[in-house]
Amino acid sequence: MEVLKERILKEGVVASDQVLKLDGLLNHQVDPELTMEMGREFAARFREENITRVVTVESSGIAIGFATALELGVPLVFARRKKTLLADPDALCERVPSFTKGIVTDIMLSRQFIHEHDRVLFIDDIIANGDAARGMVKIIQRSGAELVGFGVAVEKCFQAGARTIREQGIRVESLVRISSLTDGKIEFAE
């Protein structure tokens, strides 16, 4: 997706050889036009799959997940990272480390919003090591729903996350693939 590549080159901040900050695009500020374009692209790639729900993990995946769900005409469900007083005590839960936050958190998805008959599309903003993504995959599988695919805006190919999802036989569609952040330079994979 050329427009996303251009924006990453213009606004992305390489924090290290492993970390790319996209706060102005995906993680702190959301560009509605770009986000809707990403949603349209994911919807086009998965339209023939008869998706019944889009799922994501709070919070950075919500905007892109919403745009995708809107285009597909299905609900968006997001896994929470913090338990609240109103949380479903029977929620599907998985403990996952966070690469960017450097902590371990629980992701929780209420059984009320995912069912055995669902065909689920998982959408996220960035995949690095893939811990949260693998946790979400486990939650979807335990729900009995069918995981049709995983759409990610930015895949860091030099980290194992997307590869480990593909190795499970799951279709992964990335809008942009980054092959390196070495020496502060963003390099895209073909």
PDB file of C-alpha atoms in Angstrom:
ATOM      1  CA  MET A   1       0.000   0.000   0.000  1.00  0.00           C
ATOM      2  CA  GLU A   2       2.003   2.914  -1.359  1.00  0.00           C
ATOM      3  CA  VAL A   3       0.266   5.693   0.566  1.00  0.00           C
ATOM      4  CA  LEU A   4       1.027   3.944   3.857  1.00  0.00           C
ATOM      5  CA  LYS A   5       4.671   3.458   2.859  1.00  0.00           C
ATOM      6  CA  GLU A   6       4.950   7.158   2.017  1.00  0.00           C
ATOM      7  CA  ARG A   7       3.463   8.179   5.355  1.00  0.00           C
ATOM      8  CA  ILE A   8       5.757   5.785   7.239  1.00  0.00           C
ATOM      9  CA  LEU A   9       8.808   7.267   5.509  1.00  0.00           C
ATOM     10  CA  LYS A  10       7.596  10.808   6.198  1.00  0.00           C
ATOM     11  CA  GLU A  11       6.340  10.407   9.783  1.00  0.00           C
ATOM     12  CA  GLY A  12       7.805   7.197  11.199  1.00  0.00           C
ATOM     13  CA  VAL A  13      10.522   7.497  13.822  1.00  0.00           C
ATOM     14  CA  VAL A  14      13.130   4.749  14.032  1.00  0.00           C
ATOM     15  CA  ALA A  15      13.805   4.412  17.765  1.00  0.00           C
ATOM     16  CA  SER A  16      16.216   1.469  17.359  1.00  0.00           C
ATOM     17  CA  ASP A  17      17.014  -1.375  14.981  1.00  0.00           C
ATOM     18  CA  GLN A  18      13.942  -3.121  16.431  1.00  0.00           C
ATOM     19  CA  VAL A  19      11.462  -0.302  17.141  1.00  0.00           C
ATOM     20  CA  LEU A  20       9.562   1.962  14.735  1.00  0.00           C
ATOM     21  CA  LYS A  21       7.328   4.604  16.277  1.00  0.00           C
ATOM     22  CA  LEU A  22       4.214   5.349  14.254  1.00  0.00           C
ATOM     23  CA  ASP A  23       2.487   7.556  16.807  1.00  0.00           C
ATOM     24  CA  GLY A  24       1.310  10.094  14.214  1.00  0.00           C
ATOM     25  CA  LEU A  25      -0.363   7.394  12.084  1.00  0.00           C
ATOM     26  CA  LEU A  26      -1.498   4.471  14.195  1.00  0.00           C
ATOM     27  CA  ASN A  27      -0.629   4.523  17.870  1.00  0.00           C
ATOM     28  CA  HIS A  28      -1.398   7.919  19.332  1.00  0.00           C
ATOM     29  CA  GLN A  29      -2.981   9.973  16.614  1.00  0.00           C
ATOM     30  CA  VAL A  30      -5.236   8.448  13.965  1.00  0.00           C
ATOM     31  CA  ASP A  31      -5.556   9.801  10.440  1.00  0.00           C
ATOM     32  CA  PRO A  32      -9.202   9.034   9.574  1.00  0.00           C
ATOM     33  CA  GLU A  33      -8.721   9.113   5.792  1.00  0.00           C
ATOM     34  CA  LEU A  34      -5.701   6.821   5.869  1.00  0.00           C
ATOM     35  CA  THR A  35      -7.410   4.532   8.371  1.00  0.00           C
ATOM     36  CA  MET A  36     -10.503   4.208   6.181  1.00  0.00           C
ATOM     37  CA  GLU A  37      -8.288   3.457   3.194  1.00  0.00           C
ATOM     38  CA  MET A  38      -6.592   0.673   5.171  1.00  0.00           C
ATOM     39  CA  GLY A  39     -10.019  -0.681   6.164  1.00  0.00           C
ATOM     40  CA  ARG A  40     -11.159  -0.672   2.525  1.00  0.00           C
ATOM     41  CA  GLU A  41      -7.992  -2.546   1.525  1.00  0.00           C
ATOM     42  CA  PHE A  42      -8.430  -5.237   4.176  1.00  0.00           C
ATOM     43  CA  ALA A  43     -12.118  -5.569   3.286  1.00  0.00           C
ATOM     44  CA  ALA A  44     -11.213  -6.029  -0.392  1.00  0.00           C
ATOM     45  CA  ARG A  45      -8.646  -8.705   0.441  1.00  0.00           C
ATOM     46  CA  PHE A  46     -11.034 -10.689   2.666  1.00  0.00           C
ATOM     47  CA  ARG A  47     -14.467  -9.856   1.172  1.00  0.00           C
ATOM     48  CA  GLU A  48     -15.015 -13.337  -0.306  1.00  0.00           C
ATOM     49  CA  GLU A  49     -14.434 -15.027   3.087  1.00  0.00           C
ATOM     50  CA  ASN A  50     -17.930 -14.341   4.510  1.00  0.00           C
ATOM     51  CA  ILE A  51     -16.554 -12.680   7.632  1.00  0.00           C
ATOM     52  CA  THR A  52     -19.071 -12.351  10.483  1.00  0.00           C
ATOM     53  CA  ARG A  53     -16.866 -10.465  12.976  1.00  0.00           C
ATOM     54  CA  VAL A  54     -13.680  -8.441  12.994  1.00  0.00           C
ATOM     55  CA  VAL A  55     -11.613  -8.734  16.171  1.00  0.00           C
ATOM     56  CA  THR A  56      -8.636  -6.751  17.432  1.00  0.00           C
ATOM     57  CA  VAL A  57      -6.732  -5.980  20.608  1.00  0.00           C
ATOM     58  CA  GLU A  58      -7.099  -2.612  22.317  1.00  0.00           C
ATOM     59  CA  SER A  59      -6.086  -0.019  21.666  1.00  0.00           C
ATOM     60  CA  SER A  60      -4.065   0.616  18.522  1.00  0.00           C
ATOM     61  CA  GLY A  61      -5.919  -1.967  16.440  1.00  0.00           C
ATOM     62  CA  ILE A  62      -9.354  -0.498  17.129  1.00  0.00           C
ATOM     63  CA  ALA A  63      -9.339   2.243  14.483  1.00  0.00           C
ATOM     64  CA  ILE A  64      -8.221  -0.033  11.630  1.00  0.00           C
ATOM     65  CA  GLY A  65     -10.464  -2.827  12.883  1.00  0.00           C
ATOM     66  CA  PHE A  66     -13.427  -0.433  12.932  1.00  0.00           C
ATOM     67  CA  ALA A  67     -12.724   0.765   9.396  1.00  0.00           C
ATOM     68  CA  THR A  68     -12.489  -2.842   8.181  1.00  0.00           C
ATOM     69  CA  ALA A  69     -15.651  -3.916  10.012  1.00  0.00           C
ATOM     70  CA  LEU A  70     -17.549  -0.934   8.608  1.00  0.00           C
ATOM     71  CA  GLU A  71     -16.508  -1.844   5.058  1.00  0.00           C
ATOM     72  CA  LEU A  72     -17.504  -5.482   5.603  1.00  0.00           C
ATOM     73  CA  GLY A  73     -20.771  -4.573   7.365  1.00  0.00           C
ATOM     74  CA  VAL A  74     -20.005  -6.677  10.448  1.00  0.00           C
ATOM     75  CA  PRO A  75     -19.417  -5.953  14.156  1.00  0.00           C
ATOM     76  CA  LEU A  76     -16.011  -5.105  15.573  1.00  0.00           C
ATOM     77  CA  VAL A  77     -15.066  -6.832  18.834  1.00  0.00           C
ATOM     78  CA  PHE A  78     -11.922  -5.912  20.708  1.00  0.00           C
ATOM     79  CA  ALA A  79     -10.030  -7.747  23.391  1.00  0.00           C
ATOM     80  CA  ARG A  80      -9.390  -5.663  26.480  1.00  0.00           C
ATOM     81  CA  ARG A  81      -6.025  -5.397  28.185  1.00  0.00           C
ATOM     82  CA  LYS A  82      -7.367  -4.262  31.559  1.00  0.00           C
ATOM     83  CA  LYS A  83      -9.911  -5.999  33.716  1.00  0.00           C
ATOM     84  CA  THR A  84     -12.711  -3.708  34.902  1.00  0.00           C
ATOM     85  CA  LEU A  85     -15.410  -4.107  37.519  1.00  0.00           C
ATOM     86  CA  LEU A  86     -17.862  -4.827  34.706  1.00  0.00           C
ATOM     87  CA  ALA A  87     -15.648  -7.378  32.948  1.00  0.00           C
ATOM     88  CA  ASP A  88     -17.157 -10.720  31.988  1.00  0.00           C
ATOM     89  CA  PRO A  89     -15.938 -13.155  34.677  1.00  0.00           C
ATOM     90  CA  ASP A  90     -16.096 -15.952  32.083  1.00  0.00           C
ATOM     91  CA  ALA A  91     -14.081 -14.060  29.437  1.00  0.00           C
ATOM     92  CA  LEU A  92     -11.599 -15.871  27.256  1.00  0.00           C
ATOM     93  CA  CYS A  93      -8.215 -14.770  28.565  1.00  0.00           C
ATOM     94  CA  GLU A  94      -4.589 -15.136  27.529  1.00  0.00           C
ATOM     95  CA  ARG A  95      -1.472 -13.769  29.239  1.00  0.00           C
ATOM     96  CA  VAL A  96       0.935 -12.168  26.744  1.00  0.00           C
ATOM     97  CA  PRO A  97       4.166 -10.193  26.897  1.00  0.00           C
ATOM     98  CA  SER A  98       4.152  -6.798  25.179  1.00  0.00           C
ATOM     99  CA  PHE A  99       7.236  -6.098  23.055  1.00  0.00           C
ATOM    100  CA  THR A 100       6.777  -2.330  23.034  1.00  0.00           C
ATOM    101  CA  LYS A 101       5.546  -1.930  26.615  1.00  0.00           C
ATOM    102  CA  GLY A 102       8.053  -4.370  28.112  1.00  0.00           C
ATOM    103  CA  ILE A 103       5.420  -5.903  30.415  1.00  0.00           C
ATOM    104  CA  VAL A 104       3.137  -8.918  30.559  1.00  0.00           C
ATOM    105  CA  THR A 105      -0.599  -8.262  30.277  1.00  0.00           C
ATOM    106  CA  ASP A 106      -3.784 -10.265  29.984  1.00  0.00           C
ATOM    107  CA  ILE A 107      -5.952  -9.898  26.924  1.00  0.00           C
ATOM    108  CA  MET A 108      -9.596 -10.722  27.482  1.00  0.00           C
ATOM    109  CA  LEU A 109     -12.459 -11.244  25.068  1.00  0.00           C
ATOM    110  CA  SER A 110     -16.011 -11.714  26.312  1.00  0.00           C
ATOM    111  CA  ARG A 111     -17.626 -14.984  25.225  1.00  0.00           C
ATOM    112  CA  GLN A 112     -20.768 -12.910  24.664  1.00  0.00           C
ATOM    113  CA  PHE A 113     -19.295 -11.423  21.480  1.00  0.00           C
ATOM    114  CA  ILE A 114     -17.712 -14.402  19.725  1.00  0.00           C
ATOM    115  CA  HIS A 115     -19.463 -17.647  18.846  1.00  0.00           C
ATOM    116  CA  GLU A 116     -18.792 -21.060  17.319  1.00  0.00           C
ATOM    117  CA  HIS A 117     -20.538 -20.139  14.066  1.00  0.00           C
ATOM    118  CA  ASP A 118     -18.451 -16.966  13.553  1.00  0.00           C
ATOM    119  CA  ARG A 119     -15.959 -16.488  10.732  1.00  0.00           C
ATOM    120  CA  VAL A 120     -13.454 -14.109  12.251  1.00  0.00           C
ATOM    121  CA  LEU A 121     -10.984 -11.682  10.714  1.00  0.00           C
ATOM    122  CA  PHE A 122      -8.293 -10.515  13.152  1.00  0.00           C
ATOM    123  CA  ILE A 123      -6.946  -7.017  12.391  1.00  0.00           C
ATOM    124  CA  ASP A 124      -3.997  -5.287  14.071  1.00  0.00           C
ATOM    125  CA  ASP A 125      -1.733  -2.305  13.575  1.00  0.00           C
ATOM    126  CA  ILE A 126       1.799  -3.732  13.819  1.00  0.00           C
ATOM    127  CA  ILE A 127       3.292  -7.166  14.289  1.00  0.00           C
ATOM    128  CA  ALA A 128       6.791  -7.549  15.686  1.00  0.00           C
ATOM    129  CA  ASN A 129       7.403 -10.623  17.867  1.00  0.00           C
ATOM    130  CA  GLY A 130       3.746 -11.598  17.634  1.00  0.00           C
ATOM    131  CA  ASP A 131       3.036 -12.410  21.280  1.00  0.00           C
ATOM    132  CA  ALA A 132      -0.273 -10.495  21.400  1.00  0.00           C
ATOM    133  CA  ALA A 133      -1.265 -11.868  17.989  1.00  0.00           C
ATOM    134  CA  ARG A 134      -0.576 -15.465  19.047  1.00  0.00           C
ATOM    135  CA  GLY A 135      -2.562 -14.817  22.231  1.00  0.00           C
ATOM    136  CA  MET A 136      -5.491 -13.509  20.211  1.00  0.00           C
ATOM    137  CA  VAL A 137      -5.287 -16.530  17.887  1.00  0.00           C
ATOM    138  CA  LYS A 138      -5.504 -18.853  20.923  1.00  0.00           C
ATOM    139  CA  ILE A 139      -8.542 -16.961  22.235  1.00  0.00           C
ATOM    140  CA  ILE A 140     -10.316 -17.190  18.875  1.00  0.00           C
ATOM    141  CA  GLN A 141      -9.538 -20.897  18.602  1.00  0.00           C
ATOM    142  CA  ARG A 142     -10.801 -21.581  22.151  1.00  0.00           C
ATOM    143  CA  SER A 143     -14.046 -19.764  21.323  1.00  0.00           C
ATOM    144  CA  GLY A 144     -14.767 -22.340  18.627  1.00  0.00           C
ATOM    145  CA  ALA A 145     -15.009 -19.637  15.948  1.00  0.00           C
ATOM    146  CA  GLU A 146     -13.146 -20.025  12.672  1.00  0.00           C
ATOM    147  CA  LEU A 147     -10.196 -17.664  12.204  1.00  0.00           C
ATOM    148  CA  VAL A 148     -10.325 -16.836   8.507  1.00  0.00           C
ATOM    149  CA  GLY A 149      -7.274 -14.584   8.457  1.00  0.00           C
ATOM    150  CA  PHE A 150      -5.092 -11.954  10.053  1.00  0.00           C
ATOM    151  CA  GLY A 151      -4.685  -8.509   8.520  1.00  0.00           C
ATOM    152  CA  VAL A 152      -1.896  -6.302   9.813  1.00  0.00           C
ATOM    153  CA  ALA A 153      -1.084  -2.774   8.685  1.00  0.00           C
ATOM    154  CA  VAL A 154       2.680  -3.037   9.295  1.00  0.00           C
ATOM    155  CA  GLU A 155       4.659  -6.273   9.407  1.00  0.00           C
ATOM    156  CA  LYS A 156       8.240  -6.134  10.643  1.00  0.00           C
ATOM    157  CA  CYS A 157       9.614  -9.070   8.622  1.00  0.00           C
ATOM    158  CA  PHE A 158      12.911  -9.140  10.507  1.00  0.00           C
ATOM    159  CA  GLN A 159      11.040 -10.213  13.646  1.00  0.00           C
ATOM    160  CA  ALA A 160       9.346 -13.601  13.945  1.00  0.00           C
ATOM    161  CA  GLY A 161       5.736 -12.596  14.664  1.00  0.00           C
ATOM    162  CA  ALA A 162       4.032 -12.864  11.273  1.00  0.00           C
ATOM    163  CA  ARG A 163       6.093 -15.929  10.352  1.00  0.00           C
ATOM    164  CA  THR A 164       4.889 -17.767  13.486  1.00  0.00           C
ATOM    165  CA  ILE A 165       1.272 -16.956  12.605  1.00  0.00           C
ATOM    166  CA  ARG A 166       1.755 -18.170   9.023  1.00  0.00           C
ATOM    167  CA  GLU A 167       3.383 -21.361  10.336  1.00  0.00           C
ATOM    168  CA  GLN A 168       0.067 -22.127  12.068  1.00  0.00           C
ATOM    169  CA  GLY A 169      -1.563 -22.207   8.630  1.00  0.00           C
ATOM    170  CA  ILE A 170      -3.246 -18.837   9.103  1.00  0.00           C
ATOM    171  CA  ARG A 171      -3.561 -16.471   6.154  1.00  0.00           C
ATOM    172  CA  VAL A 172      -1.666 -13.248   6.914  1.00  0.00           C
ATOM    173  CA  GLU A 173      -2.170 -10.129   4.802  1.00  0.00           C
ATOM    174  CA  SER A 174       0.165  -7.198   5.460  1.00  0.00           C
ATOM    175  CA  LEU A 175      -0.369  -3.753   3.939  1.00  0.00           C
ATOM    176  CA  VAL A 176       3.307  -2.863   4.377  1.00  0.00           C
ATOM    177  CA  ARG A 177       6.268  -5.132   5.099  1.00  0.00           C
ATOM    178  CA  ILE A 178       9.413  -3.672   6.619  1.00  0.00           C
ATOM    179  CA  SER A 179      12.606  -5.672   6.145  1.00  0.00           C
ATOM    180  CA  SER A 180      14.994  -3.547   8.219  1.00  0.00           C
ATOM    181  CA  LEU A 181      15.387  -0.548  10.506  1.00  0.00           C
ATOM    182  CA  THR A 182      19.189  -0.822  10.586  1.00  0.00           C
ATOM    183  CA  ASP A 183      21.122   2.433  10.980  1.00  0.00           C
ATOM    184  CA  GLY A 184      17.880   4.383  11.390  1.00  0.00           C
ATOM    185  CA  LYS A 185      16.764   3.645   7.827  1.00  0.00           C
ATOM    186  CA  ILE A 186      13.360   2.151   7.006  1.00  0.00           C
ATOM    187  CA  GLU A 187      13.641  -0.502   4.310  1.00  0.00           C
ATOM    188  CA  PHE A 188      10.565  -2.143   2.809  1.00  0.00           C
ATOM    189  CA  ALA A 189      10.341  -5.779   1.696  1.00  0.00           C
ATOM    190  CA  GLU A 190       9.170  -6.486  -1.825  1.00  0.00           C
TER     191      GLU A 190
END
